[in-house]
Coordinates of N, CA and C in Angstrom, one line a residue:
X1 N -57.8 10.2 -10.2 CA -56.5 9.7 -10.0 C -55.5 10.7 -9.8
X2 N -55.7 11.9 -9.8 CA -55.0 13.4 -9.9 C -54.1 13.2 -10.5
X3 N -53.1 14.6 -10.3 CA -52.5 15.4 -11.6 C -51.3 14.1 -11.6
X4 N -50.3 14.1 -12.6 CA -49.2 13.4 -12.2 C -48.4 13.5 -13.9
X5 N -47.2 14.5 -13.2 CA -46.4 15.5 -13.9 C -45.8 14.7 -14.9
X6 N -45.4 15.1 -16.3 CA -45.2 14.3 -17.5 C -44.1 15.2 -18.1
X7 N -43.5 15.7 -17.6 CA -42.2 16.7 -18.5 C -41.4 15.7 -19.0
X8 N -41.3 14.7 -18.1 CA -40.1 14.0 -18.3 C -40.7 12.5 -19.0
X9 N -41.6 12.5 -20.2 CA -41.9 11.4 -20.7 C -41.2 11.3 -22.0
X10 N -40.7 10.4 -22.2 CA -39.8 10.0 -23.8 C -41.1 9.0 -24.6
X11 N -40.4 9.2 -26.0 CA -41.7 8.4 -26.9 C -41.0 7.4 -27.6
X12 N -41.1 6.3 -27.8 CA -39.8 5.3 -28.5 C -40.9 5.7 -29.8
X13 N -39.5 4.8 -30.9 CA -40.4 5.3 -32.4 C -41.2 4.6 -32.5
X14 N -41.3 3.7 -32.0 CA -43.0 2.9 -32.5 C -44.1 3.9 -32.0
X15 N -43.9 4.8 -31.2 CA -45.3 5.2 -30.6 C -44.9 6.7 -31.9
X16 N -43.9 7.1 -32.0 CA -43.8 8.1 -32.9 C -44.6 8.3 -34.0
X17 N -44.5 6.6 -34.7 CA -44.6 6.5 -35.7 C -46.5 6.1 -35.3
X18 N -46.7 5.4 -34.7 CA -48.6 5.1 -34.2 C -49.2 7.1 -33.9
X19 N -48.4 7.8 -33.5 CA -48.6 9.4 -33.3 C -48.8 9.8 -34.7
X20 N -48.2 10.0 -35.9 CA -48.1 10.7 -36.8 C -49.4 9.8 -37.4
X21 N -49.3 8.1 -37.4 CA -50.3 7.7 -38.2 C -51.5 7.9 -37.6
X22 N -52.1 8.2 -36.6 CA -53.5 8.4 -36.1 C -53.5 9.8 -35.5
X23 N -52.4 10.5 -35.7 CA -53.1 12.0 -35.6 C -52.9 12.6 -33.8
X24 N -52.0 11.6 -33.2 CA -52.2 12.2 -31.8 C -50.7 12.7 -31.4
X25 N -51.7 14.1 -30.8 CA -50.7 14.8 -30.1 C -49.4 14.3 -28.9
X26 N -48.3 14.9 -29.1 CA -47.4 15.0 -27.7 C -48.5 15.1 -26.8
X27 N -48.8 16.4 -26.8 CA -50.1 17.3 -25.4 C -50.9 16.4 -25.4
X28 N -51.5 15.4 -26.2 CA -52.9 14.9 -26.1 C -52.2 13.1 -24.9
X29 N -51.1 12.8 -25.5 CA -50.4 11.7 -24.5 C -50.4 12.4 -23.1
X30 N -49.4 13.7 -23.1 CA -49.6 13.7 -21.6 C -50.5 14.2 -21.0
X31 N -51.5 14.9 -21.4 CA -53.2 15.1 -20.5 C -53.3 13.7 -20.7
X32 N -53.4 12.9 -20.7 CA -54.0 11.1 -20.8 C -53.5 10.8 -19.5
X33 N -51.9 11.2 -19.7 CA -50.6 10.7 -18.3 C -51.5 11.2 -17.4
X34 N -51.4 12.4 -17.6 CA -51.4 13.2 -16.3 C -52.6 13.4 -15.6
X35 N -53.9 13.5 -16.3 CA -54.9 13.2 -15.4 C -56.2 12.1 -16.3
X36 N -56.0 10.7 -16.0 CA -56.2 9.8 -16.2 C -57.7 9.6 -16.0
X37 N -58.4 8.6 -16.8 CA -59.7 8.3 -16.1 C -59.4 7.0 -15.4
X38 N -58.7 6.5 -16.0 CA -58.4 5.0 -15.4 C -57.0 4.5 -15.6
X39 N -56.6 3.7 -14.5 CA -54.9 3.3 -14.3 C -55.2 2.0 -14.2
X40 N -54.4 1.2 -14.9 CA -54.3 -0.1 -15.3 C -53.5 -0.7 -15.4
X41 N -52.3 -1.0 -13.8 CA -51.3 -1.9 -13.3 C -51.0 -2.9 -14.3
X42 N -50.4 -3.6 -15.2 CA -50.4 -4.7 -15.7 C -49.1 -5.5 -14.9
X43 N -49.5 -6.4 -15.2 CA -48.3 -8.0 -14.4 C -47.1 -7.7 -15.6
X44 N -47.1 -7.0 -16.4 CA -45.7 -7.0 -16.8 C -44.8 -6.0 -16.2
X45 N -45.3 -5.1 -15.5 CA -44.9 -3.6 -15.1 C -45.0 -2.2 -15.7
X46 N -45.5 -2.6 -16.9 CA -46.0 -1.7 -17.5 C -47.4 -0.8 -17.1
X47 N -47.9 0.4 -17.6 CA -48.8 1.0 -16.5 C -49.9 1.6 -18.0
X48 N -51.1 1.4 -18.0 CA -52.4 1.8 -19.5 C -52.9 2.9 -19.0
X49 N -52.8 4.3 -19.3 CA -53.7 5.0 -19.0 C -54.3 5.7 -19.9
X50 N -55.7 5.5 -19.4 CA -56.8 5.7 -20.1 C -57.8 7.3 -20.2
X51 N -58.0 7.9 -20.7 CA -58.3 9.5 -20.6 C -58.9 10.1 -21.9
X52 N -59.5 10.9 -21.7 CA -60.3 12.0 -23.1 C -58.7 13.1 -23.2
X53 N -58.3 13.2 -24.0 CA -57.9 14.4 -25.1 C -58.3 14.7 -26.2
X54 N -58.3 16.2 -27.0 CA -58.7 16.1 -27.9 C -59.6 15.3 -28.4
X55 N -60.6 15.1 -27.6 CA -62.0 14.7 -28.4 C -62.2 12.9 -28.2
X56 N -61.3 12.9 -27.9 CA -60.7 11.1 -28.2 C -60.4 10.4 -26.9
X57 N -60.6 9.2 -26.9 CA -60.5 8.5 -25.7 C -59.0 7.2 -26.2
X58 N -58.2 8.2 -25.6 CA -56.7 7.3 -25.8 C -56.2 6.4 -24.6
X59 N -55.7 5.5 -25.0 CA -54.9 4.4 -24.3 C -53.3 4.7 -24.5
X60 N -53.1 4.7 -23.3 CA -51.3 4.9 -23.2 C -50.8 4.3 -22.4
X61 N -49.7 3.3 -23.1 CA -49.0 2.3 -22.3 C -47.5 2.8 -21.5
X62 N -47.3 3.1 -20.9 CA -46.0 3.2 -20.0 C -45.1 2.2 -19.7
X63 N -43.6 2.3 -20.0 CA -42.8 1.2 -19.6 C -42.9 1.5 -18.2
X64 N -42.0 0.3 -17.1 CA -42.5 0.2 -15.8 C -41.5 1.5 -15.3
X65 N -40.2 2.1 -16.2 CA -40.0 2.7 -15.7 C -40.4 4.3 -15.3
X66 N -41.5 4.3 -15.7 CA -42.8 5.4 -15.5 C -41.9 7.2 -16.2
X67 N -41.9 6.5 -17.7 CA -41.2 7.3 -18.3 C -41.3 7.3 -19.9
X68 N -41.3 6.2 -20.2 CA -41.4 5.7 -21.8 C -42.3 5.7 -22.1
X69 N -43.0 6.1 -23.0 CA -43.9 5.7 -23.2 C -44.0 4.8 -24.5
X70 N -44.5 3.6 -24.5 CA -44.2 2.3 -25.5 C -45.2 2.2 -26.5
X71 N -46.8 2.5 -26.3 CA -47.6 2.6 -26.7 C -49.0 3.4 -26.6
X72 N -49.9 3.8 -27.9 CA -50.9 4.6 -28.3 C -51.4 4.5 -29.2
X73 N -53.1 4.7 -28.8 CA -54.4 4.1 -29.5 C -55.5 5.0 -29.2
X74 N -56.2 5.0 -30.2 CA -57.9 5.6 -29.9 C -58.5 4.2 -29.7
X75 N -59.0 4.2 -28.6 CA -59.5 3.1 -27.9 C -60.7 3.1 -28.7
X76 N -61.6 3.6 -29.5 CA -62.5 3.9 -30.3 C -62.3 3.0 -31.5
X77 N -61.1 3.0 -31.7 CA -60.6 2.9 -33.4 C -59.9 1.4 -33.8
X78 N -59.6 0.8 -32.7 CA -58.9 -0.4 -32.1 C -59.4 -1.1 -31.3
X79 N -59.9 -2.3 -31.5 CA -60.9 -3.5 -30.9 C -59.7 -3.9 -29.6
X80 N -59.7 -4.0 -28.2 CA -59.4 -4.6 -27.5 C -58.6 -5.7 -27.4
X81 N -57.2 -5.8 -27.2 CA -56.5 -7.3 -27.7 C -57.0 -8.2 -26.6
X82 N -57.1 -10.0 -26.9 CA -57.5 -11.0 -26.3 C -56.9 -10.9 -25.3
X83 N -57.2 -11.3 -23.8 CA -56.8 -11.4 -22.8 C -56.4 -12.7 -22.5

């Protein structure tokens, strides 16, 4: 999916607070951002990307303004919500 630069990503506190309780890095969100294994368009405008950091296979949700980041998960550690 290549590189795709993350200086400028913000973390609302919910994802602050999901960071401190599961242990994941700032740096480990944006290696996720920035070079992805998988990108995951959603119909709301929001954007999932999926990637190994630190050891872990993290899920990171993007508001659509490709900046916020809304949410974060060890995809390992959290069962898949219903579709």
């Amino acid at each position: 999916y290549g590189v795709r630069p993350t200086a400028d990503l913000s973390f609302t506190d919910h994802v602050r607070i999901r960071m401190t309780q599961q242990h994941i890095t700032a740096e480990a969100i944006h290696r996720v951002v920035e070079d992805a294994d998988e990108v995951i368009e959603r119909e709301d405008g929001r954007t999932e990307y999926v990637g190994v950091a630190e050891g872990r296979t993290l899920m990171v949700v993007v508001e659509d303004d490709g900046v916020t980041v809304v949410s974060v998960w060890d995809r390992k550690q959290r069962r898949p919500r219903r579709q």
